[in-house]
C-alpha atoms as a printed R data frame, in Angstrom:
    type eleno elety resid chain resno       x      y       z
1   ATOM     1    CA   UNK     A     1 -62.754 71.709 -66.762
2   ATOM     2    CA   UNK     A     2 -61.238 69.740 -64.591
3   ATOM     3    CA   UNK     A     3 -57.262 68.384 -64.392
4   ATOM     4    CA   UNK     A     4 -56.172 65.585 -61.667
5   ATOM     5    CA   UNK     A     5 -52.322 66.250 -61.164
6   ATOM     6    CA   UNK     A     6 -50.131 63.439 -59.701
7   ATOM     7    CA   UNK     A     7 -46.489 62.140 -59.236
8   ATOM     8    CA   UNK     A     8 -43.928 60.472 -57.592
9   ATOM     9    CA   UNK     A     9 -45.999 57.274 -57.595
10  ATOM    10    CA   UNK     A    10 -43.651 55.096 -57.016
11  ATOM    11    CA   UNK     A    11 -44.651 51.869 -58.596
12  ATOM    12    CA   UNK     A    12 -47.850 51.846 -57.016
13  ATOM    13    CA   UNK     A    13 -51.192 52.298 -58.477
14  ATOM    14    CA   UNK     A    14 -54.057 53.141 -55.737
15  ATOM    15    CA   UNK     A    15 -57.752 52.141 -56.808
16  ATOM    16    CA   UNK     A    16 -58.745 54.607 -54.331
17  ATOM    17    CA   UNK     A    17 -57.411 57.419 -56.671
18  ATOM    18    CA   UNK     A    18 -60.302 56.722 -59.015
19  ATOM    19    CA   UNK     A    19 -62.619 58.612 -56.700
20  ATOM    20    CA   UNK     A    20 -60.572 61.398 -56.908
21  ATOM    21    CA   UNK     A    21 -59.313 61.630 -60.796
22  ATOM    22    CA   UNK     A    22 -62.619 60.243 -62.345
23  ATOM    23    CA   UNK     A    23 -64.504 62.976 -62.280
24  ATOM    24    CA   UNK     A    24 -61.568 64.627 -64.474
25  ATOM    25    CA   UNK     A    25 -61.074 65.692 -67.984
26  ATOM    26    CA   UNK     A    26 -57.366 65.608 -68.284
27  ATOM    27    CA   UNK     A    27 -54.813 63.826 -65.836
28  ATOM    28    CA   UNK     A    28 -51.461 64.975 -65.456
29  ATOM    29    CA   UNK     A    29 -48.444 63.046 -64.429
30  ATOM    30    CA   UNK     A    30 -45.343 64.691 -63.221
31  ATOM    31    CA   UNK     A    31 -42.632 61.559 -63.461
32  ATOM    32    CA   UNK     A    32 -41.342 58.752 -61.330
33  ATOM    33    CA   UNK     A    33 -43.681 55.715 -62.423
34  ATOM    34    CA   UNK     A    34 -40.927 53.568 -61.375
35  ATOM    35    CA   UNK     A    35 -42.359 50.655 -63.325
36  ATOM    36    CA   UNK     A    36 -43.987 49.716 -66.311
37  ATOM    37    CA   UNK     A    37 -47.398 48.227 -64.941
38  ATOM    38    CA   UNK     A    38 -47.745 51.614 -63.091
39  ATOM    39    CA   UNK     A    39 -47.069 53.688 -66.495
40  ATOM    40    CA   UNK     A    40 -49.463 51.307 -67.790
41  ATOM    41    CA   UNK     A    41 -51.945 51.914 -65.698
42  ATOM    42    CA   UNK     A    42 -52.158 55.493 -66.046
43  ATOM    43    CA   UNK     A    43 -51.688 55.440 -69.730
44  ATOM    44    CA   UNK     A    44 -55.145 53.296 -69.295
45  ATOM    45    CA   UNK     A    45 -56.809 55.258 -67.061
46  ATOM    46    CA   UNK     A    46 -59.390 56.344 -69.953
47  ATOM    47    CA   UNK     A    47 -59.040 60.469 -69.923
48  ATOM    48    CA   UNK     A    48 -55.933 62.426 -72.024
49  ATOM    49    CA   UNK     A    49 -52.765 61.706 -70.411
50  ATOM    50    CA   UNK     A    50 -49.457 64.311 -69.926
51  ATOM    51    CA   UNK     A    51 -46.419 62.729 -68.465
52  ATOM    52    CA   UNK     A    52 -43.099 63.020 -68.079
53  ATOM    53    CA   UNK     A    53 -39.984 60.932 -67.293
54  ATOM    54    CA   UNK     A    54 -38.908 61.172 -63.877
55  ATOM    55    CA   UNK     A    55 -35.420 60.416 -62.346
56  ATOM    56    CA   UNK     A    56 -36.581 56.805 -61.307
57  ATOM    57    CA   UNK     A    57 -38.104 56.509 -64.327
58  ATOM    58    CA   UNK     A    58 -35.518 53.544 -66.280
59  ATOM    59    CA   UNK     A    59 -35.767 50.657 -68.715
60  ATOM    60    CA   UNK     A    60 -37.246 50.502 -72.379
61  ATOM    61    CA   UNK     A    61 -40.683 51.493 -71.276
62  ATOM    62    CA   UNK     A    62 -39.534 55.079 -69.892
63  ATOM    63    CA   UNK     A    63 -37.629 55.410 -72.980
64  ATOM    64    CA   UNK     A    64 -40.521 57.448 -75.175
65  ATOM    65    CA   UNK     A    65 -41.318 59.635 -71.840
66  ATOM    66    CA   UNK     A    66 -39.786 63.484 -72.230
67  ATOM    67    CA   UNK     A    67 -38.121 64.903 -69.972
68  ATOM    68    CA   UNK     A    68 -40.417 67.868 -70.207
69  ATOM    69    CA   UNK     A    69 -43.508 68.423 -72.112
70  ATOM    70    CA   UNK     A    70 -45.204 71.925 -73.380
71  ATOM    71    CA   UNK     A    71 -49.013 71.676 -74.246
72  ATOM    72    CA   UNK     A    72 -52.165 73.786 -73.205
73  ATOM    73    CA   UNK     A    73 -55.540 72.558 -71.811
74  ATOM    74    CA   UNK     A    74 -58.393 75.202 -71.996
75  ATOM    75    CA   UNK     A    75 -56.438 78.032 -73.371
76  ATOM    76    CA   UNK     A    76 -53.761 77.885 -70.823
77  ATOM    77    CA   UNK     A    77 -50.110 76.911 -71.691
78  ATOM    78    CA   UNK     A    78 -48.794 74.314 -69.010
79  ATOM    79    CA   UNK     A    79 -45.185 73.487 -68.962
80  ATOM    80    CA   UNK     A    80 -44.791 69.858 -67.028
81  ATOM    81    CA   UNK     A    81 -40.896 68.603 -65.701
82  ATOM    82    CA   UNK     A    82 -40.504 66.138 -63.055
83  ATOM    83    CA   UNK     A    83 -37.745 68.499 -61.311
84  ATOM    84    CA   UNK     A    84 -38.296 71.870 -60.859
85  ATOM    85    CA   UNK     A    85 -34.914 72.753 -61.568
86  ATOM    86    CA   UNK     A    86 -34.806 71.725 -65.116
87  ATOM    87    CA   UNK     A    87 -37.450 74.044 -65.998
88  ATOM    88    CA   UNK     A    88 -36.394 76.216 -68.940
89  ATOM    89    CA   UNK     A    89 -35.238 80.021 -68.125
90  ATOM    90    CA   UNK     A    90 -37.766 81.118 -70.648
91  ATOM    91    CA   UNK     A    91 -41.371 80.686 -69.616
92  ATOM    92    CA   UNK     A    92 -42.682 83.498 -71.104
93  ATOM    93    CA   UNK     A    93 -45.135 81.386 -72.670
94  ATOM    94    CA   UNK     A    94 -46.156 79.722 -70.173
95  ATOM    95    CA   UNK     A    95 -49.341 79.779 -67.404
96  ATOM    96    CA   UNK     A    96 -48.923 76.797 -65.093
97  ATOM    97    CA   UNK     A    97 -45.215 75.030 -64.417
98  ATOM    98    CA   UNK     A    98 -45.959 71.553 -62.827
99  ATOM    99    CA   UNK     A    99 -43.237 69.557 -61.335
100 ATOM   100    CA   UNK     A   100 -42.633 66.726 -58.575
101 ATOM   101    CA   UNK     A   101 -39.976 65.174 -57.643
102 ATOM   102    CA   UNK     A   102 -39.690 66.642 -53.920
103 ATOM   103    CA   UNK     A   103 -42.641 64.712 -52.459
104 ATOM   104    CA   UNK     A   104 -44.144 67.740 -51.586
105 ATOM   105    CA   UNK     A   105 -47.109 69.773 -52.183
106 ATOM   106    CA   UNK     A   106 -46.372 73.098 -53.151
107 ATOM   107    CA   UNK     A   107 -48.102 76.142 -54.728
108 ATOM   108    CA   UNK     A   108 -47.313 79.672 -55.335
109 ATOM   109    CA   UNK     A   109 -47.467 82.434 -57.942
110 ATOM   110    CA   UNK     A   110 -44.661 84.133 -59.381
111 ATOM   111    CA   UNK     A   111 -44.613 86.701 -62.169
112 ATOM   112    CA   UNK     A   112 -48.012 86.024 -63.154
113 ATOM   113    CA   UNK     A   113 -47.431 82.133 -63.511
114 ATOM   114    CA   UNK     A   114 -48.633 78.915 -61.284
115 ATOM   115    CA   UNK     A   115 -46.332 76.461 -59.859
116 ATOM   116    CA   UNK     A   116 -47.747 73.522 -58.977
117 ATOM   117    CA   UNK     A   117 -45.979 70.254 -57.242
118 ATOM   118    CA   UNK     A   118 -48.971 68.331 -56.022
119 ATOM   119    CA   UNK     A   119 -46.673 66.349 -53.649
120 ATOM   120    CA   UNK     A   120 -46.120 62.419 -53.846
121 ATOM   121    CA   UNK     A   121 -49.232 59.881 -54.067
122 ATOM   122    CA   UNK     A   122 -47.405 57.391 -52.709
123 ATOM   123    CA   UNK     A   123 -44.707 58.584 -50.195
124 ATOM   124    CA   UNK     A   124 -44.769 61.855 -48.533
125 ATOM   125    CA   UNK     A   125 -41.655 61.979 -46.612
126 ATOM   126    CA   UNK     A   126 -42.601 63.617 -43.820
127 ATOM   127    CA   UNK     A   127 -45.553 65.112 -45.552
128 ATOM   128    CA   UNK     A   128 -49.487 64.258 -46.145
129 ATOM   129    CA   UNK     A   129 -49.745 61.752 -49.292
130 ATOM   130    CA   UNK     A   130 -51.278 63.724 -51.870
131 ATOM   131    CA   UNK     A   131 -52.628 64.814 -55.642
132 ATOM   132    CA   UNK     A   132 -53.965 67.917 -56.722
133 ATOM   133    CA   UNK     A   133 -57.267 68.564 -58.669
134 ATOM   134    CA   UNK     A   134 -57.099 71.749 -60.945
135 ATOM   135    CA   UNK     A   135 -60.430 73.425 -62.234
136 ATOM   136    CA   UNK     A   136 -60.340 75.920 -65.213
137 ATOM   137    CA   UNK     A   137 -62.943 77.930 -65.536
138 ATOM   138    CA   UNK     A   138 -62.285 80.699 -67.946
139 ATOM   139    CA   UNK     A   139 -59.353 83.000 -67.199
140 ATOM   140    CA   UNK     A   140 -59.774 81.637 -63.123
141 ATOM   141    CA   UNK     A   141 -58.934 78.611 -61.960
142 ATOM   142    CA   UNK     A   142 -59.003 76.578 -58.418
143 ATOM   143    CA   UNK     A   143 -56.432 74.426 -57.024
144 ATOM   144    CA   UNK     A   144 -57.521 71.810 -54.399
145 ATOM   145    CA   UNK     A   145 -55.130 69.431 -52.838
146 ATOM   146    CA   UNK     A   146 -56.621 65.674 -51.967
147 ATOM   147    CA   UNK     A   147 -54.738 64.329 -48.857
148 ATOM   148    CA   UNK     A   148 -54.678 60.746 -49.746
């Protein structure tokens, strides 16, 4: 199973991004749309959508976004902010902790749990413009980053 994982978009929508998310069975967006024709977009982008409201996220269309969202794909619990600081201090629960907001790509383990920030599609500030594809397969999983 695979899970595209984007943010900090920034008002823009790339087409070039199909040929990396297509091929996916979920998408994941970690906040900071910016504008409604770019929520739009991904809310049409034709696979099940997770998002969150990021900090440049205003105006009635943001209005419905959380700020963060618990769900689980594939038997895995994924806990999804757009600021890794407002992550809960309980995450007992949880297997995978996605966030952006930085504009850059990060990935570690701690205590047995993933944190994933697959950077900013649209701006990297100083860093590679990027997304993340996640593959579950089981108990493992793979993490590959996409340098747009």
């Amino acid at each position: 199973m695979k899970i595209g994982i984007i943010s900090d978009t920034h008002g823009i929508f790339r087409e070039e991004w199909h040929r990396h998310l297509d091929g996916c069975d979920y998408l994941i967006h970690a906040g900071d749309f910016c504008t409604q024709k770019n929520y739009d977009c991904f809310r049409n982008f034709g696979i099940p959508l997770y998002m969150v409201r990021g900090n440049n996220d205003r105006g009635d269309w943001s209005k419905n976004l959380p700020e963060f969202l618990q769900f689980r794909i594939g038997g895995k619990t994924f806990f999804l902010v757009h600021n890794q600081f407002d992550l809960p201090f309980d995450l007992t629960d949880a297997d995978f902790l996605i966030f952006g907001h930085t504009h850059h790509y990060t990935f570690y383990k701690r205590f047995n749990k993933v944190y994933i920030n697959p950077g900013s599609a649209s701006d990297g500030r100083g860093d590679s413009k990027s997304l993340a594809i996640l593959t579950l397969s089981g108990n493992d999983y793979s993490l590959e980053r996409v340098i747009l």
